Amino acid sequence: MSRPAPLLSALVTVGALLAGCGSGAADPASPFPERPADIDVSTVDMCRALTVGEQAELGVEPGEASTRELSNGPTRICGWINYDDGYSYGVQTIADGAVVAVGGADSTVDVLDGYGVVVESTDGTSMPLCTLYVDVSDVEAIRVQVRATKDDASGIPSFDTVCGRARDVASKAIRNLGAAAP
């Protein structure tokens, strides 16, 4: 009769260990703050990221919408170019949350308008590019990209200048797409 006690004890121990590995275990802490609101960008027209007035401020024509297939699923994109001042702008959906961009080369985590963002700045062998992944929901992100396409009066624009433009466009996209989302 003494055998059931060790067996019971072993089962309780194994059960407790397994319970710690299941869905009841705490998930790793998110690098982002709690969102002010989720933004469902699954169906909204990405060209609504900038209003007509905001497009005029940037000196761009209405955006050009397109779709593509990424390794993680389809994406919808809207792009604008100002050939005079040498900046291109893009806003697109990413099928994963912004957390997938955390830890990439030349990336930092920041907050914009209450939303977590991952900021990546790269130049490779060309002009500066700044990319912001905006944490708009658990399953989607908005990727905003701004690239300098030519020198300005002082030479190649700095990353601070290009990323400042990207933050401005991302802030507008958060507001406009949030209002347009179903």
PDB file of C-alpha atoms in Angstrom:
ATOM      1  CA  MET A   1       0.000   0.000   0.000  1.00  0.00           C
ATOM      2  CA  SER A   2       2.949   2.309   0.266  1.00  0.00           C
ATOM      3  CA  ARG A   3       3.535   2.281  -3.518  1.00  0.00           C
ATOM      4  CA  PRO A   4       0.686   4.613  -4.528  1.00  0.00           C
ATOM      5  CA  ALA A   5       2.098   7.501  -2.485  1.00  0.00           C
ATOM      6  CA  PRO A   6       5.425   7.758  -4.439  1.00  0.00           C
ATOM      7  CA  LEU A   7       3.561   7.305  -7.734  1.00  0.00           C
ATOM      8  CA  LEU A   8       1.042   9.962  -6.793  1.00  0.00           C
ATOM      9  CA  SER A   9       3.833  12.270  -5.702  1.00  0.00           C
ATOM     10  CA  ALA A  10       5.659  11.737  -9.011  1.00  0.00           C
ATOM     11  CA  LEU A  11       2.488  12.427 -11.027  1.00  0.00           C
ATOM     12  CA  VAL A  12       1.808  15.625  -9.087  1.00  0.00           C
ATOM     13  CA  THR A  13       5.387  16.780  -9.683  1.00  0.00           C
ATOM     14  CA  VAL A  14       5.247  16.011 -13.426  1.00  0.00           C
ATOM     15  CA  GLY A  15       1.836  17.679 -13.658  1.00  0.00           C
ATOM     16  CA  ALA A  16       3.135  20.809 -11.963  1.00  0.00           C
ATOM     17  CA  LEU A  17       6.117  20.960 -14.309  1.00  0.00           C
ATOM     18  CA  LEU A  18       3.910  20.529 -17.372  1.00  0.00           C
ATOM     19  CA  ALA A  19       1.483  23.164 -16.153  1.00  0.00           C
ATOM     20  CA  GLY A  20       4.348  25.660 -16.164  1.00  0.00           C
ATOM     21  CA  CYS A  21       4.983  24.922 -19.851  1.00  0.00           C
ATOM     22  CA  GLY A  22       1.389  25.225 -21.015  1.00  0.00           C
ATOM     23  CA  SER A  23      -0.710  28.176 -22.045  1.00  0.00           C
ATOM     24  CA  GLY A  24      -1.047  29.253 -18.435  1.00  0.00           C
ATOM     25  CA  ALA A  25       2.648  30.180 -18.287  1.00  0.00           C
ATOM     26  CA  ALA A  26       3.502  33.841 -18.553  1.00  0.00           C
ATOM     27  CA  ASP A  27       4.548  34.956 -22.046  1.00  0.00           C
ATOM     28  CA  PRO A  28       7.797  36.857 -22.379  1.00  0.00           C
ATOM     29  CA  ALA A  29       7.284  40.552 -21.762  1.00  0.00           C
ATOM     30  CA  SER A  30       6.507  42.557 -24.886  1.00  0.00           C
ATOM     31  CA  PRO A  31       9.050  45.215 -25.758  1.00  0.00           C
ATOM     32  CA  PHE A  32       6.156  47.571 -26.549  1.00  0.00           C
ATOM     33  CA  PRO A  33       3.737  49.516 -24.354  1.00  0.00           C
ATOM     34  CA  GLU A  34       0.056  48.664 -24.355  1.00  0.00           C
ATOM     35  CA  ARG A  35      -1.476  50.070 -27.551  1.00  0.00           C
ATOM     36  CA  PRO A  36      -3.901  52.985 -27.276  1.00  0.00           C
ATOM     37  CA  ALA A  37      -6.147  50.910 -29.595  1.00  0.00           C
ATOM     38  CA  ASP A  38      -5.696  48.073 -32.056  1.00  0.00           C
ATOM     39  CA  ILE A  39      -5.816  49.184 -35.684  1.00  0.00           C
ATOM     40  CA  ASP A  40      -7.217  46.601 -38.105  1.00  0.00           C
ATOM     41  CA  VAL A  41      -5.346  47.246 -41.342  1.00  0.00           C
ATOM     42  CA  SER A  42      -6.401  43.975 -42.967  1.00  0.00           C
ATOM     43  CA  THR A  43      -8.781  45.653 -45.414  1.00  0.00           C
ATOM     44  CA  VAL A  44      -8.195  49.405 -45.251  1.00  0.00           C
ATOM     45  CA  ASP A  45      -6.794  51.165 -48.341  1.00  0.00           C
ATOM     46  CA  MET A  46      -3.150  51.907 -47.485  1.00  0.00           C
ATOM     47  CA  CYS A  47      -3.251  55.039 -49.656  1.00  0.00           C
ATOM     48  CA  ARG A  48      -5.492  56.536 -46.955  1.00  0.00           C
ATOM     49  CA  ALA A  49      -2.392  56.742 -44.750  1.00  0.00           C
ATOM     50  CA  LEU A  50      -1.904  60.307 -46.019  1.00  0.00           C
ATOM     51  CA  THR A  51      -4.720  62.785 -46.574  1.00  0.00           C
ATOM     52  CA  VAL A  52      -4.839  64.978 -49.684  1.00  0.00           C
ATOM     53  CA  GLY A  53      -3.564  67.910 -47.586  1.00  0.00           C
ATOM     54  CA  GLU A  54      -0.693  65.851 -46.151  1.00  0.00           C
ATOM     55  CA  GLN A  55       0.262  64.703 -49.651  1.00  0.00           C
ATOM     56  CA  ALA A  56       0.367  68.361 -50.723  1.00  0.00           C
ATOM     57  CA  GLU A  57       2.644  69.188 -47.746  1.00  0.00           C
ATOM     58  CA  LEU A  58       5.043  66.462 -48.882  1.00  0.00           C
ATOM     59  CA  GLY A  59       4.798  67.593 -52.513  1.00  0.00           C
ATOM     60  CA  VAL A  60       3.543  64.236 -53.771  1.00  0.00           C
ATOM     61  CA  GLU A  61       0.745  63.127 -56.060  1.00  0.00           C
ATOM     62  CA  PRO A  62      -1.905  60.629 -54.899  1.00  0.00           C
ATOM     63  CA  GLY A  63      -0.343  57.367 -53.816  1.00  0.00           C
ATOM     64  CA  GLU A  64       0.148  54.349 -56.005  1.00  0.00           C
ATOM     65  CA  ALA A  65      -1.357  51.187 -54.503  1.00  0.00           C
ATOM     66  CA  SER A  66       0.039  47.732 -55.119  1.00  0.00           C
ATOM     67  CA  THR A  67       0.082  44.258 -53.629  1.00  0.00           C
ATOM     68  CA  ARG A  68       2.942  41.811 -53.273  1.00  0.00           C
ATOM     69  CA  GLU A  69       3.685  38.487 -51.700  1.00  0.00           C
ATOM     70  CA  LEU A  70       6.185  38.432 -48.826  1.00  0.00           C
ATOM     71  CA  SER A  71       7.619  35.309 -47.223  1.00  0.00           C
ATOM     72  CA  ASN A  72       5.072  35.637 -44.406  1.00  0.00           C
ATOM     73  CA  GLY A  73       2.029  36.408 -46.567  1.00  0.00           C
ATOM     74  CA  PRO A  74       0.475  39.075 -48.766  1.00  0.00           C
ATOM     75  CA  THR A  75       1.134  42.768 -48.276  1.00  0.00           C
ATOM     76  CA  ARG A  76      -0.662  45.866 -49.461  1.00  0.00           C
ATOM     77  CA  ILE A  77       1.433  48.931 -50.183  1.00  0.00           C
ATOM     78  CA  CYS A  78       0.976  52.560 -51.072  1.00  0.00           C
ATOM     79  CA  GLY A  79       3.901  54.634 -52.300  1.00  0.00           C
ATOM     80  CA  TRP A  80       4.594  58.284 -53.024  1.00  0.00           C
ATOM     81  CA  ILE A  81       7.630  60.037 -54.530  1.00  0.00           C
ATOM     82  CA  ASN A  82       8.669  63.687 -54.545  1.00  0.00           C
ATOM     83  CA  TYR A  83      11.136  63.941 -57.406  1.00  0.00           C
ATOM     84  CA  ASP A  84      11.909  67.593 -56.598  1.00  0.00           C
ATOM     85  CA  ASP A  85      13.150  67.182 -53.010  1.00  0.00           C
ATOM     86  CA  GLY A  86      14.301  63.586 -53.463  1.00  0.00           C
ATOM     87  CA  TYR A  87      12.244  61.568 -50.972  1.00  0.00           C
ATOM     88  CA  SER A  88      10.154  58.462 -51.467  1.00  0.00           C
ATOM     89  CA  TYR A  89       7.547  57.285 -48.967  1.00  0.00           C
ATOM     90  CA  GLY A  90       5.865  53.921 -48.503  1.00  0.00           C
ATOM     91  CA  VAL A  91       3.289  52.510 -46.119  1.00  0.00           C
ATOM     92  CA  GLN A  92       2.477  48.816 -46.140  1.00  0.00           C
ATOM     93  CA  THR A  93       0.929  46.022 -44.132  1.00  0.00           C
ATOM     94  CA  ILE A  94       3.064  43.281 -42.632  1.00  0.00           C
ATOM     95  CA  ALA A  95       1.306  40.013 -41.759  1.00  0.00           C
ATOM     96  CA  ASP A  96       3.289  39.603 -38.526  1.00  0.00           C
ATOM     97  CA  GLY A  97       3.240  41.878 -35.540  1.00  0.00           C
ATOM     98  CA  ALA A  98       6.036  44.445 -35.255  1.00  0.00           C
ATOM     99  CA  VAL A  99       7.735  42.287 -32.641  1.00  0.00           C
ATOM    100  CA  VAL A 100       9.312  40.213 -35.444  1.00  0.00           C
ATOM    101  CA  ALA A 101      11.535  43.207 -36.304  1.00  0.00           C
ATOM    102  CA  VAL A 102      12.887  43.522 -32.752  1.00  0.00           C
ATOM    103  CA  GLY A 103      16.571  42.750 -32.489  1.00  0.00           C
ATOM    104  CA  GLY A 104      17.438  43.312 -36.137  1.00  0.00           C
ATOM    105  CA  ALA A 105      20.686  44.942 -37.190  1.00  0.00           C
ATOM    106  CA  ASP A 106      20.712  48.716 -36.693  1.00  0.00           C
ATOM    107  CA  SER A 107      17.302  48.640 -34.989  1.00  0.00           C
ATOM    108  CA  THR A 108      15.946  50.265 -31.852  1.00  0.00           C
ATOM    109  CA  VAL A 109      12.620  50.050 -30.046  1.00  0.00           C
ATOM    110  CA  ASP A 110      10.789  53.310 -29.448  1.00  0.00           C
ATOM    111  CA  VAL A 111       7.280  54.698 -28.915  1.00  0.00           C
ATOM    112  CA  LEU A 112       5.327  56.895 -31.333  1.00  0.00           C
ATOM    113  CA  ASP A 113       1.896  58.287 -30.453  1.00  0.00           C
ATOM    114  CA  GLY A 114       1.552  55.583 -27.782  1.00  0.00           C
ATOM    115  CA  TYR A 115       2.375  52.720 -30.184  1.00  0.00           C
ATOM    116  CA  GLY A 116       5.531  50.649 -29.995  1.00  0.00           C
ATOM    117  CA  VAL A 117       7.771  50.961 -33.026  1.00  0.00           C
ATOM    118  CA  VAL A 118      10.934  49.309 -34.234  1.00  0.00           C
ATOM    119  CA  VAL A 119      13.163  51.787 -36.059  1.00  0.00           C
ATOM    120  CA  GLU A 120      15.694  50.496 -38.592  1.00  0.00           C
ATOM    121  CA  SER A 121      18.084  52.756 -40.447  1.00  0.00           C
ATOM    122  CA  THR A 122      20.205  51.423 -43.262  1.00  0.00           C
ATOM    123  CA  ASP A 123      22.117  52.781 -46.177  1.00  0.00           C
ATOM    124  CA  GLY A 124      24.011  49.847 -47.607  1.00  0.00           C
ATOM    125  CA  THR A 125      25.698  51.333 -50.631  1.00  0.00           C
ATOM    126  CA  SER A 126      22.985  53.866 -51.429  1.00  0.00           C
ATOM    127  CA  MET A 127      21.067  56.748 -49.892  1.00  0.00           C
ATOM    128  CA  PRO A 128      19.699  56.559 -46.322  1.00  0.00           C
ATOM    129  CA  LEU A 129      16.570  54.504 -45.692  1.00  0.00           C
ATOM    130  CA  CYS A 130      14.568  54.615 -42.465  1.00  0.00           C
ATOM    131  CA  THR A 131      11.975  51.935 -41.721  1.00  0.00           C
ATOM    132  CA  LEU A 132       9.486  51.965 -38.863  1.00  0.00           C
ATOM    133  CA  TYR A 133       7.489  48.878 -37.915  1.00  0.00           C
ATOM    134  CA  VAL A 134       4.440  50.102 -35.990  1.00  0.00           C
ATOM    135  CA  ASP A 135       2.831  47.703 -33.500  1.00  0.00           C
ATOM    136  CA  VAL A 136      -0.845  48.175 -34.454  1.00  0.00           C
ATOM    137  CA  SER A 137      -2.096  44.704 -33.449  1.00  0.00           C
ATOM    138  CA  ASP A 138      -0.888  41.282 -32.353  1.00  0.00           C
ATOM    139  CA  VAL A 139      -1.112  39.891 -35.887  1.00  0.00           C
ATOM    140  CA  GLU A 140      -0.254  42.850 -38.132  1.00  0.00           C
ATOM    141  CA  ALA A 141       2.096  45.781 -38.327  1.00  0.00           C
ATOM    142  CA  ILE A 142       2.391  48.851 -40.489  1.00  0.00           C
ATOM    143  CA  ARG A 143       5.787  49.290 -42.103  1.00  0.00           C
ATOM    144  CA  VAL A 144       6.617  52.882 -43.023  1.00  0.00           C
ATOM    145  CA  GLN A 145       9.665  53.491 -45.186  1.00  0.00           C
ATOM    146  CA  VAL A 146      11.249  56.778 -46.192  1.00  0.00           C
ATOM    147  CA  ARG A 147      14.291  56.927 -48.460  1.00  0.00           C
ATOM    148  CA  ALA A 148      16.332  59.892 -49.569  1.00  0.00           C
ATOM    149  CA  THR A 149      16.706  59.539 -53.321  1.00  0.00           C
ATOM    150  CA  LYS A 150      19.131  62.392 -53.973  1.00  0.00           C
ATOM    151  CA  ASP A 151      21.460  64.814 -52.210  1.00  0.00           C
ATOM    152  CA  ASP A 152      20.063  67.944 -50.632  1.00  0.00           C
ATOM    153  CA  ALA A 153      21.813  71.338 -50.356  1.00  0.00           C
ATOM    154  CA  SER A 154      24.251  69.975 -47.740  1.00  0.00           C
ATOM    155  CA  GLY A 155      24.953  66.625 -49.413  1.00  0.00           C
ATOM    156  CA  ILE A 156      23.530  63.223 -48.505  1.00  0.00           C
ATOM    157  CA  PRO A 157      20.655  63.714 -46.011  1.00  0.00           C
ATOM    158  CA  SER A 158      21.380  62.414 -42.503  1.00  0.00           C
ATOM    159  CA  PHE A 159      19.608  59.457 -40.944  1.00  0.00           C
ATOM    160  CA  ASP A 160      18.133  61.884 -38.415  1.00  0.00           C
ATOM    161  CA  THR A 161      16.528  63.838 -41.252  1.00  0.00           C
ATOM    162  CA  VAL A 162      15.243  60.744 -43.055  1.00  0.00           C
ATOM    163  CA  CYS A 163      13.988  59.093 -39.835  1.00  0.00           C
ATOM    164  CA  GLY A 164      12.338  62.369 -38.798  1.00  0.00           C
ATOM    165  CA  ARG A 165      10.338  62.247 -42.013  1.00  0.00           C
ATOM    166  CA  ALA A 166       9.543  58.569 -41.418  1.00  0.00           C
ATOM    167  CA  ARG A 167       8.282  59.300 -37.881  1.00  0.00           C
ATOM    168  CA  ASP A 168       6.096  62.104 -39.259  1.00  0.00           C
ATOM    169  CA  VAL A 169       4.581  59.862 -41.962  1.00  0.00           C
ATOM    170  CA  ALA A 170       4.101  57.013 -39.447  1.00  0.00           C
ATOM    171  CA  SER A 171       2.287  59.350 -37.052  1.00  0.00           C
ATOM    172  CA  LYS A 172      -0.042  60.444 -39.846  1.00  0.00           C
ATOM    173  CA  ALA A 173      -0.584  56.820 -40.924  1.00  0.00           C
ATOM    174  CA  ILE A 174      -1.489  55.786 -37.356  1.00  0.00           C
ATOM    175  CA  ARG A 175      -4.079  58.560 -37.131  1.00  0.00           C
ATOM    176  CA  ASN A 176      -5.504  58.201 -40.649  1.00  0.00           C
ATOM    177  CA  LEU A 177      -5.564  54.409 -40.890  1.00  0.00           C
ATOM    178  CA  GLY A 178      -6.944  54.135 -37.368  1.00  0.00           C
ATOM    179  CA  ALA A 179      -9.830  56.382 -38.362  1.00  0.00           C
ATOM    180  CA  ALA A 180     -10.379  54.454 -41.622  1.00  0.00           C
ATOM    181  CA  ALA A 181     -10.205  50.959 -40.098  1.00  0.00           C
ATOM    182  CA  PRO A 182     -13.482  49.028 -39.889  1.00  0.00           C
TER     183      PRO A 182
END
